[in-house]
CSV table of C-alpha atoms and ligand atoms in Angstrom, one decimal:
chain,number,residue,atom,x,y,z
Q,1,MET,CA,-12.4,34.2,-26.7
Q,2,LEU,CA,-12.9,30.9,-25.1
Q,3,SER,CA,-15.4,29.0,-27.3
Q,4,PRO,CA,-15.4,25.1,-27.8
Q,5,ARG,CA,-17.9,25.7,-30.7
Q,6,THR,CA,-15.7,28.0,-32.8
Q,7,GLU,CA,-12.1,27.2,-31.3
Q,8,PRO,CA,-12.2,23.8,-29.6
Q,9,TRP,CA,-8.4,23.8,-29.3
Q,10,ALA,CA,-7.9,27.2,-27.9
Q,11,VAL,CA,-6.4,27.0,-24.6
Q,12,ALA,CA,-7.4,29.9,-22.4
Q,13,ALA,CA,-4.8,31.2,-19.8
Q,14,ALA,CA,-5.9,30.9,-16.2
Q,15,ARG,CA,-4.5,31.1,-12.9
Q,16,VAL,CA,-5.2,29.0,-9.5
Q,17,ARG,CA,-6.8,31.5,-7.0
Q,18,ASP,CA,-7.3,29.1,-4.3
Q,19,VAL,CA,-6.9,25.4,-3.1
Q,20,LYS,CA,-8.8,23.7,-0.4
Q,21,ASP,CA,-8.1,19.9,0.8
Q,22,GLU,CA,-11.2,18.0,0.5
Q,23,ALA,CA,-10.1,14.6,1.6
Q,24,PRO,CA,-6.8,12.6,1.4
Q,25,GLY,CA,-5.5,13.0,-2.3
Q,26,VAL,CA,-8.6,15.1,-3.3
Q,27,GLN,CA,-8.5,18.9,-3.5
Q,28,THR,CA,-10.8,21.6,-5.0
Q,29,TYR,CA,-9.4,24.5,-7.0
Q,30,TRP,CA,-10.8,27.7,-7.7
Q,31,ILE,CA,-9.5,28.9,-11.2
Q,32,GLU,CA,-9.8,32.4,-12.7
Q,33,LEU,CA,-9.5,32.8,-16.4
Q,34,SER,CA,-7.1,35.4,-17.2
Q,35,GLU,CA,-8.8,37.3,-20.0
Q,36,ALA,CA,-11.9,39.3,-18.9
Q,37,GLY,CA,-13.6,38.4,-22.1
Q,38,ASP,CA,-13.3,34.7,-21.4
Q,39,ARG,CA,-14.7,35.3,-17.9
Q,40,GLU,CA,-17.7,37.1,-19.2
Q,41,THR,CA,-18.4,34.4,-21.8
Q,42,TYR,CA,-17.8,31.4,-20.2
Q,43,ALA,CA,-20.9,29.5,-19.3
Q,44,ALA,CA,-21.5,25.7,-18.5
Q,45,LYS,CA,-24.3,23.3,-17.3
Q,46,PRO,CA,-24.3,20.7,-14.5
Q,47,GLY,CA,-22.3,17.6,-15.6
Q,48,GLN,CA,-20.0,19.3,-18.3
Q,49,PHE,CA,-16.2,19.2,-18.1
Q,50,ASN,CA,-13.2,21.1,-18.8
Q,51,MET,CA,-9.8,20.0,-20.2
Q,52,LEU,CA,-7.4,21.5,-17.6
Q,53,TYR,CA,-3.9,21.8,-19.2
Q,54,MET,CA,-0.7,21.6,-16.9
Q,55,PRO,CA,1.9,23.4,-18.7
Q,56,GLY,CA,4.7,20.7,-19.9
Q,57,VAL,CA,2.6,17.8,-18.6
Q,58,GLY,CA,-0.6,17.5,-20.5
Q,59,GLU,CA,-4.4,17.8,-20.2
Q,60,ALA,CA,-7.0,15.9,-18.2
Q,61,ALA,CA,-10.7,16.0,-18.3
Q,62,ILE,CA,-12.3,17.5,-15.2
Q,63,SER,CA,-15.9,18.1,-14.3
Q,64,LEU,CA,-17.3,21.3,-13.2
Q,65,SER,CA,-17.9,20.9,-9.5
Q,66,HIS,CA,-19.8,24.4,-9.2
Q,67,LEU,CA,-21.5,26.3,-11.9
Q,68,PRO,CA,-19.7,29.6,-12.6
Q,69,SER,CA,-21.5,32.8,-12.5
Q,70,PRO,CA,-20.5,35.3,-15.3
Q,71,GLY,CA,-17.3,36.7,-14.4
Q,72,GLY,CA,-16.7,34.2,-11.7
Q,73,GLN,CA,-14.3,31.5,-11.0
Q,74,LEU,CA,-14.2,27.8,-12.3
Q,75,VAL,CA,-14.3,25.2,-9.4
Q,76,HIS,CA,-13.0,21.7,-9.9
Q,77,THR,CA,-12.5,18.9,-7.4
Q,78,VAL,CA,-9.9,16.5,-8.4
Q,79,ARG,CA,-8.6,13.3,-7.1
Q,80,SER,CA,-4.7,13.1,-7.9
Q,81,VAL,CA,-4.2,9.8,-9.9
Q,82,GLY,CA,-1.7,10.4,-12.5
Q,83,ASN,CA,0.5,12.7,-14.4
Q,84,VAL,CA,-1.7,15.8,-14.8
Q,85,THR,CA,-3.7,15.6,-11.5
Q,86,ARG,CA,-0.4,15.1,-9.5
Q,87,ALA,CA,1.0,18.3,-11.2
Q,88,LEU,CA,-2.2,20.1,-10.3
Q,89,ALA,CA,-2.0,18.9,-6.8
Q,90,VAL,CA,1.3,20.7,-6.2
Q,91,THR,CA,0.1,24.1,-7.5
Q,92,LYS,CA,-0.6,26.9,-5.2
Q,93,ALA,CA,-2.5,30.4,-5.5
Q,94,GLY,CA,-1.0,32.3,-8.4
Q,95,ASP,CA,0.1,29.4,-10.5
Q,96,SER,CA,-0.7,29.3,-14.2
Q,97,LEU,CA,-2.5,26.5,-16.1
Q,98,GLY,CA,-4.8,26.3,-19.2
Q,99,VAL,CA,-8.4,25.7,-19.7
Q,100,ARG,CA,-10.3,24.3,-22.7
Q,101,GLY,CA,-14.2,24.0,-22.4
Q,102,PRO,CA,-16.7,23.3,-21.4
Q,103,PHE,CA,-17.4,20.1,-23.3
Q,104,GLY,CA,-19.9,17.4,-23.0
Q,105,SER,CA,-23.5,16.8,-22.3
Q,106,TYR,CA,-25.2,17.8,-19.1
Q,107,TRP,CA,-27.5,16.3,-16.5
Q,108,PRO,CA,-31.2,17.0,-18.0
Q,109,LEU,CA,-32.6,18.4,-15.1
Q,110,GLU,CA,-35.5,19.8,-17.0
Q,111,ARG,CA,-36.8,16.2,-17.4
Q,112,GLY,CA,-37.1,15.9,-13.7
Q,113,ILE,CA,-39.5,18.6,-13.2
Q,114,GLY,CA,-42.5,17.4,-11.1
Q,115,LYS,CA,-40.7,14.3,-10.3
Q,116,ASP,CA,-38.9,12.6,-7.4
Q,117,LEU,CA,-35.1,12.8,-7.9
Q,118,ILE,CA,-32.5,10.3,-6.5
Q,119,LEU,CA,-28.9,11.3,-6.9
Q,120,VAL,CA,-26.3,8.4,-6.3
Q,121,ALA,CA,-22.7,9.5,-5.9
Q,122,GLY,CA,-19.6,7.2,-5.3
Q,123,GLY,CA,-16.1,8.7,-4.4
Q,124,ILE,CA,-15.1,11.6,-6.7
Q,125,GLY,CA,-18.5,11.0,-8.5
Q,126,LEU,CA,-20.0,13.6,-6.3
Q,127,ALA,CA,-18.0,16.4,-8.0
Q,128,PRO,CA,-20.1,16.3,-11.2
Q,129,LEU,CA,-23.1,15.9,-9.3
Q,130,ARG,CA,-22.6,18.9,-7.2
Q,131,PRO,CA,-23.7,21.5,-9.6
Q,132,LEU,CA,-26.8,19.7,-10.1
Q,133,VAL,CA,-27.4,19.9,-6.3
Q,134,ASP,CA,-26.9,23.7,-6.8
Q,135,GLU,CA,-29.4,23.7,-9.7
Q,136,ILE,CA,-31.9,21.8,-7.8
Q,137,LEU,CA,-31.6,24.1,-4.7
Q,138,SER,CA,-32.2,27.0,-7.0
Q,139,HIS,CA,-35.6,25.6,-8.1
Q,140,ARG,CA,-36.4,23.3,-5.3
Q,141,GLN,CA,-40.1,23.8,-5.5
Q,142,GLN,CA,-40.1,22.4,-9.0
Q,143,PHE,CA,-39.4,18.8,-7.8
Q,144,GLY,CA,-40.8,16.1,-5.5
Q,145,ARG,CA,-38.8,14.4,-2.9
Q,146,VAL,CA,-34.9,14.8,-3.6
Q,147,SER,CA,-32.6,12.3,-2.3
Q,148,LEU,CA,-28.8,12.4,-2.3
Q,149,LEU,CA,-27.0,9.0,-1.6
Q,150,ILE,CA,-23.3,9.3,-1.2
Q,151,GLY,CA,-20.6,6.5,-0.8
Q,152,ALA,CA,-17.1,6.8,0.1
Q,153,ARG,CA,-14.2,4.4,1.1
Q,154,THR,CA,-13.8,5.9,4.6
Q,155,PRO,CA,-15.5,8.6,6.5
Q,156,SER,CA,-12.4,10.9,5.6
Q,157,ASP,CA,-13.0,10.4,2.0
Q,158,LEU,CA,-16.5,11.9,2.2
Q,159,LEU,CA,-16.5,15.2,-0.1
Q,160,TYR,CA,-18.3,18.5,0.7
Q,161,THR,CA,-19.4,17.4,4.4
Q,162,ASP,CA,-19.5,21.1,5.3
Q,163,ASP,CA,-22.4,21.4,2.9
Q,164,TYR,CA,-24.6,18.6,4.1
Q,165,GLU,CA,-26.6,20.4,6.8
Q,166,SER,CA,-27.5,23.2,4.5
Q,167,TRP,CA,-28.6,20.9,1.8
Q,168,ARG,CA,-30.9,19.1,4.4
Q,169,THR,CA,-32.2,22.4,5.5
Q,170,ALA,CA,-33.1,22.9,1.9
Q,171,ASP,CA,-35.1,19.8,1.8
Q,172,ILE,CA,-32.6,17.4,0.2
Q,173,GLU,CA,-32.4,14.2,1.9
Q,174,VAL,CA,-28.7,13.6,2.3
Q,175,GLN,CA,-27.6,10.0,3.3
Q,176,THR,CA,-23.9,8.8,3.5
Q,177,THR,CA,-22.4,5.3,4.0
Q,178,VAL,CA,-18.7,4.1,4.0
Q,179,ASP,CA,-17.0,1.0,2.9
Q,180,ARG,CA,-14.7,1.1,6.0
Q,181,ALA,CA,-15.8,2.7,9.3
Q,182,ALA,CA,-13.5,4.6,11.5
Q,183,ALA,CA,-13.7,4.2,15.4
Q,184,ASP,CA,-15.8,7.3,15.8
Q,185,TRP,CA,-18.0,6.8,12.7
Q,186,LYS,CA,-21.6,6.3,13.7
Q,187,GLY,CA,-23.3,6.2,10.3
Q,188,ASN,CA,-23.9,3.6,7.6
Q,189,VAL,CA,-21.4,1.1,6.6
Q,190,GLY,CA,-21.8,-0.7,3.3
Q,191,VAL,CA,-22.3,0.0,-0.3
Q,192,VAL,CA,-24.2,2.9,-1.5
Q,193,THR,CA,-27.0,0.4,-3.0
Q,194,LEU,CA,-27.8,-0.5,0.6
Q,195,LEU,CA,-29.1,3.1,1.0
Q,196,LEU,CA,-31.1,2.9,-2.2
Q,197,ASN,CA,-32.5,-0.4,-1.0
Q,198,ARG,CA,-33.7,1.4,2.0
Q,199,LEU,CA,-35.1,4.2,0.3
Q,200,GLY,CA,-39.0,4.1,-0.2
Q,201,ILE,CA,-39.7,4.6,-3.9
Q,202,THR,CA,-43.2,5.4,-3.8
Q,203,SER,CA,-43.8,6.4,-7.4
Q,204,PRO,CA,-41.2,4.8,-9.6
Q,205,LEU,CA,-42.5,5.8,-12.9
Q,206,GLN,CA,-42.3,9.5,-11.7
Q,207,THR,CA,-38.7,8.9,-10.2
Q,208,MET,CA,-35.5,10.1,-11.9
Q,209,ILE,CA,-32.1,8.8,-11.1
Q,210,PHE,CA,-28.8,10.6,-11.8
Q,211,THR,CA,-25.6,8.7,-10.8
Q,212,CYS,CA,-21.9,9.2,-11.3
Q,213,GLY,CA,-19.2,6.9,-9.7
Q,214,PRO,CA,-17.3,3.7,-10.4
Q,215,GLU,CA,-19.2,1.8,-12.9
Q,216,VAL,CA,-19.6,-1.2,-10.8
Q,217,MET,CA,-21.4,1.0,-8.3
Q,218,MET,CA,-23.6,2.6,-11.2
Q,219,THR,CA,-24.5,-0.9,-12.4
Q,220,TYR,CA,-25.6,-2.0,-8.9
Q,221,ALA,CA,-27.6,1.3,-8.4
Q,222,ILE,CA,-29.3,0.9,-11.6
Q,223,ARG,CA,-30.0,-2.8,-10.9
Q,224,ALA,CA,-31.6,-1.8,-7.6
Q,225,VAL,CA,-34.0,0.7,-8.8
Q,226,ARG,CA,-34.9,-1.3,-12.1
Q,227,GLU,CA,-36.0,-4.0,-9.7
Q,228,ARG,CA,-38.3,-1.3,-8.1
Q,229,GLY,CA,-39.8,-0.3,-11.2
Q,230,VAL,CA,-38.0,2.8,-12.4
Q,231,PRO,CA,-38.1,2.9,-16.2
Q,232,ARG,CA,-34.9,3.0,-18.2
Q,233,GLU,CA,-35.6,6.2,-19.7
Q,234,ASN,CA,-35.4,7.8,-16.3
Q,235,LEU,CA,-32.0,6.7,-15.6
Q,236,TRP,CA,-28.9,8.8,-16.2
Q,237,VAL,CA,-25.3,7.9,-15.7
Q,238,SER,CA,-22.0,9.9,-16.2
Q,239,LEU,CA,-19.3,7.8,-17.8
Q,240,GLU,CA,-15.5,8.5,-17.8
Q,241,ARG,CA,-13.3,7.3,-20.5
Q,242,ASN,CA,-9.9,8.4,-21.4
Q,243,MET,CA,-9.9,11.6,-23.2
Q,244,ASN,CA,-7.4,13.2,-25.5
Q,245,CYS,CA,-9.0,15.8,-27.9
Q,246,ALA,CA,-12.6,16.2,-26.2
Q,247,ILE,CA,-14.0,17.2,-29.6
Q,248,GLY,CA,-14.9,13.7,-31.1
Q,249,GLN,CA,-11.8,13.5,-33.3
Q,250,CYS,CA,-9.3,11.2,-31.6
Q,251,GLY,CA,-11.5,8.2,-30.8
Q,252,HIS,CA,-9.8,7.8,-27.4
Q,253,CYS,CA,-13.1,8.0,-25.4
Q,254,GLN,CA,-15.0,5.7,-27.7
Q,255,LEU,CA,-17.6,3.3,-26.1
Q,256,GLY,CA,-19.4,1.2,-28.6
Q,257,PRO,CA,-20.8,3.6,-31.1
Q,258,HIS,CA,-20.5,6.5,-28.6
Q,259,PHE,CA,-17.7,9.3,-28.4
Q,260,ILE,CA,-18.1,10.1,-24.6
Q,261,CYS,CA,-16.5,13.5,-25.0
Q,262,LYS,CA,-19.3,14.6,-27.3
Q,263,GLU,CA,-22.5,12.5,-26.5
Q,264,GLY,CA,-21.5,12.1,-22.9
Q,265,PRO,CA,-20.3,12.1,-20.3
Q,266,VAL,CA,-24.1,12.2,-19.2
Q,267,LEU,CA,-25.9,9.7,-21.0
Q,268,ARG,CA,-29.2,7.9,-20.6
Q,269,TYR,CA,-28.8,4.5,-19.4
Q,270,ASP,CA,-30.6,2.9,-22.3
Q,271,GLN,CA,-28.2,4.4,-24.8
Q,272,VAL,CA,-25.2,2.6,-23.1
Q,273,LYS,CA,-26.7,-0.5,-21.5
Q,274,ASN,CA,-25.1,-2.8,-24.0
Q,275,TRP,CA,-21.9,-1.7,-22.7
Q,276,MET,CA,-22.6,-1.5,-18.9
Q,277,HIS,CA,-24.1,-5.1,-19.1
Q,278,VAL,CA,-26.9,-4.9,-16.6
Q,279,ASP,CA,-30.1,-5.1,-18.9
Q,280,SER,CA,-31.0,-8.4,-17.8
Q,281,LEU,CA,-34.0,-6.8,-15.9
F,1,FAD,C1,-15.8,13.6,-18.4
F,1,FAD,C2,-14.9,13.4,-17.3
F,1,FAD,C3,-14.9,14.1,-16.1
F,1,FAD,C4,-14.0,13.8,-15.2
F,1,FAD,N1,-14.1,14.5,-13.9
F,1,FAD,C5,-13.3,14.3,-13.0
F,1,FAD,C6,-13.3,15.2,-11.9
F,1,FAD,O1,-14.2,16.1,-11.7
F,1,FAD,N2,-12.3,15.0,-10.9
F,1,FAD,C7,-11.3,14.0,-10.8
F,1,FAD,O2,-10.6,14.0,-10.1
F,1,FAD,N3,-11.3,13.2,-12.0
F,1,FAD,C8,-12.2,13.4,-13.0
F,1,FAD,N4,-12.1,12.6,-14.1
F,1,FAD,C9,-11.1,11.6,-14.4
F,1,FAD,C10,-9.7,12.2,-14.9
F,1,FAD,O3,-9.9,12.7,-16.2
F,1,FAD,C11,-8.7,11.0,-14.9
F,1,FAD,O4,-8.4,10.6,-13.8
F,1,FAD,C12,-7.5,11.4,-15.6
F,1,FAD,O5,-6.9,10.1,-16.3
F,1,FAD,C13,-6.6,12.1,-14.9
F,1,FAD,O6,-5.4,12.4,-15.6
F,1,FAD,P1,-3.8,12.1,-15.0
F,1,FAD,O7,-3.0,12.8,-16.3
F,1,FAD,O8,-3.6,12.7,-13.8
F,1,FAD,O9,-3.8,10.6,-15.0
F,1,FAD,P2,-3.3,9.6,-15.9
F,1,FAD,O10,-1.8,9.8,-16.0
F,1,FAD,O11,-4.0,9.5,-17.2
F,1,FAD,O12,-3.4,8.3,-15.2
F,1,FAD,C14,-4.8,7.9,-14.8
F,1,FAD,C15,-4.8,6.5,-14.4
F,1,FAD,O13,-4.2,5.6,-15.1
F,1,FAD,C16,-3.2,5.1,-14.3
F,1,FAD,N5,-2.0,5.1,-15.2
F,1,FAD,C17,-1.4,6.0,-15.5
F,1,FAD,N6,-0.2,5.8,-16.3
F,1,FAD,C18,-0.4,4.3,-16.3
F,1,FAD,C19,0.4,3.4,-16.9
F,1,FAD,N7,1.5,3.8,-17.8
F,1,FAD,N8,-0.1,2.1,-16.9
F,1,FAD,C20,-1.1,2.0,-16.0
F,1,FAD,N9,-1.7,2.7,-15.6
F,1,FAD,C21,-1.6,4.0,-15.5
F,1,FAD,C22,-3.1,6.0,-13.0
F,1,FAD,O14,-2.5,5.1,-11.9
F,1,FAD,C23,-4.4,6.5,-12.8
F,1,FAD,O15,-5.1,5.5,-12.2
F,1,FAD,C24,-13.0,12.8,-15.2
F,1,FAD,C25,-12.9,12.1,-16.4
F,1,FAD,C26,-13.9,12.5,-17.6
F,1,FAD,C27,-13.7,11.5,-18.9
F,2,FES,S1,-11.6,12.4,-26.6
F,2,FES,FE1,-11.0,12.3,-28.7
F,2,FES,S2,-12.8,11.6,-29.5
F,2,FES,FE2,-13.4,11.9,-27.5
């Protein structure tokens, strides 16, 4: 049985069921655990990750980009950058892989009940935020204004573009921006913090920020909202570090006193501010 609590090293057998090209170098994989027992017991929360094992290559930490329903498939969106992710990129439906997980902390959405929520995503950082969007949609009436600000390098790098309209219809304000526009792009150009600066934050003390993306982007996003009066304890980041064991034993993922695999990847900003170097505000 797949349980990171009792058998953190157990690799569950799985198969790729479907692959979708999301953007250049980025694909979404639907993965089915082979054992019925594993499928029934697997449960994760938004922001958690699995270790995906490519036979003969190794493991990589990859966030869930959808929450699995009991018996359902695992969904991961992956940017191909190195050994494991390149091996994954050439898989096709029916190919085998291994899964350990889920691991790590999750977005503390319960703290956002009754508050305005701002989700800030950069590049592949939208993948770990997407289950949070799903969770918000399931309980939309519990939150105030919800804004999702998405930055990408170019328009073709924007992820999940097919979903934006349905998210907007469900009362999530979706705004996008790109670093470099294409000829037919009529949207925003510039860093994602420009969107933040334009966003009216009417009740800063009642606003929660959840952000994932390059650390420099998260740093500027945090700076922008701190200037507008959002308190430190309402700021949540998801951090990436090299991972090996994912269970707090190897030290690869250490950030100051924190092991990102256990205490993270989702951490309150004021827990990691000394290592993100933006606490001058
Ligand atoms: C909690 C968590 C969640 C994550 N979620 C996702 C996700 O949802 N989607 C996603 O795409 N990624 C995600 N990542 C990132 C992913 O785990 C890393 O990109 C991982 O390193 C990929 O493994 P790999 O074997 O393909 O790449 P690696 O081989 O580990 O290479 C990673 C990077 O290091 C560089 N590199 C490799 N070898 C060398 C070398 N010898 N010298 C110098 N540089 C080198 C590569 O160019 C690449 O940029 C997550 C990471 C964490 C910690
Ligand atoms: S990955 Fe080994 S301690 Fe975190």
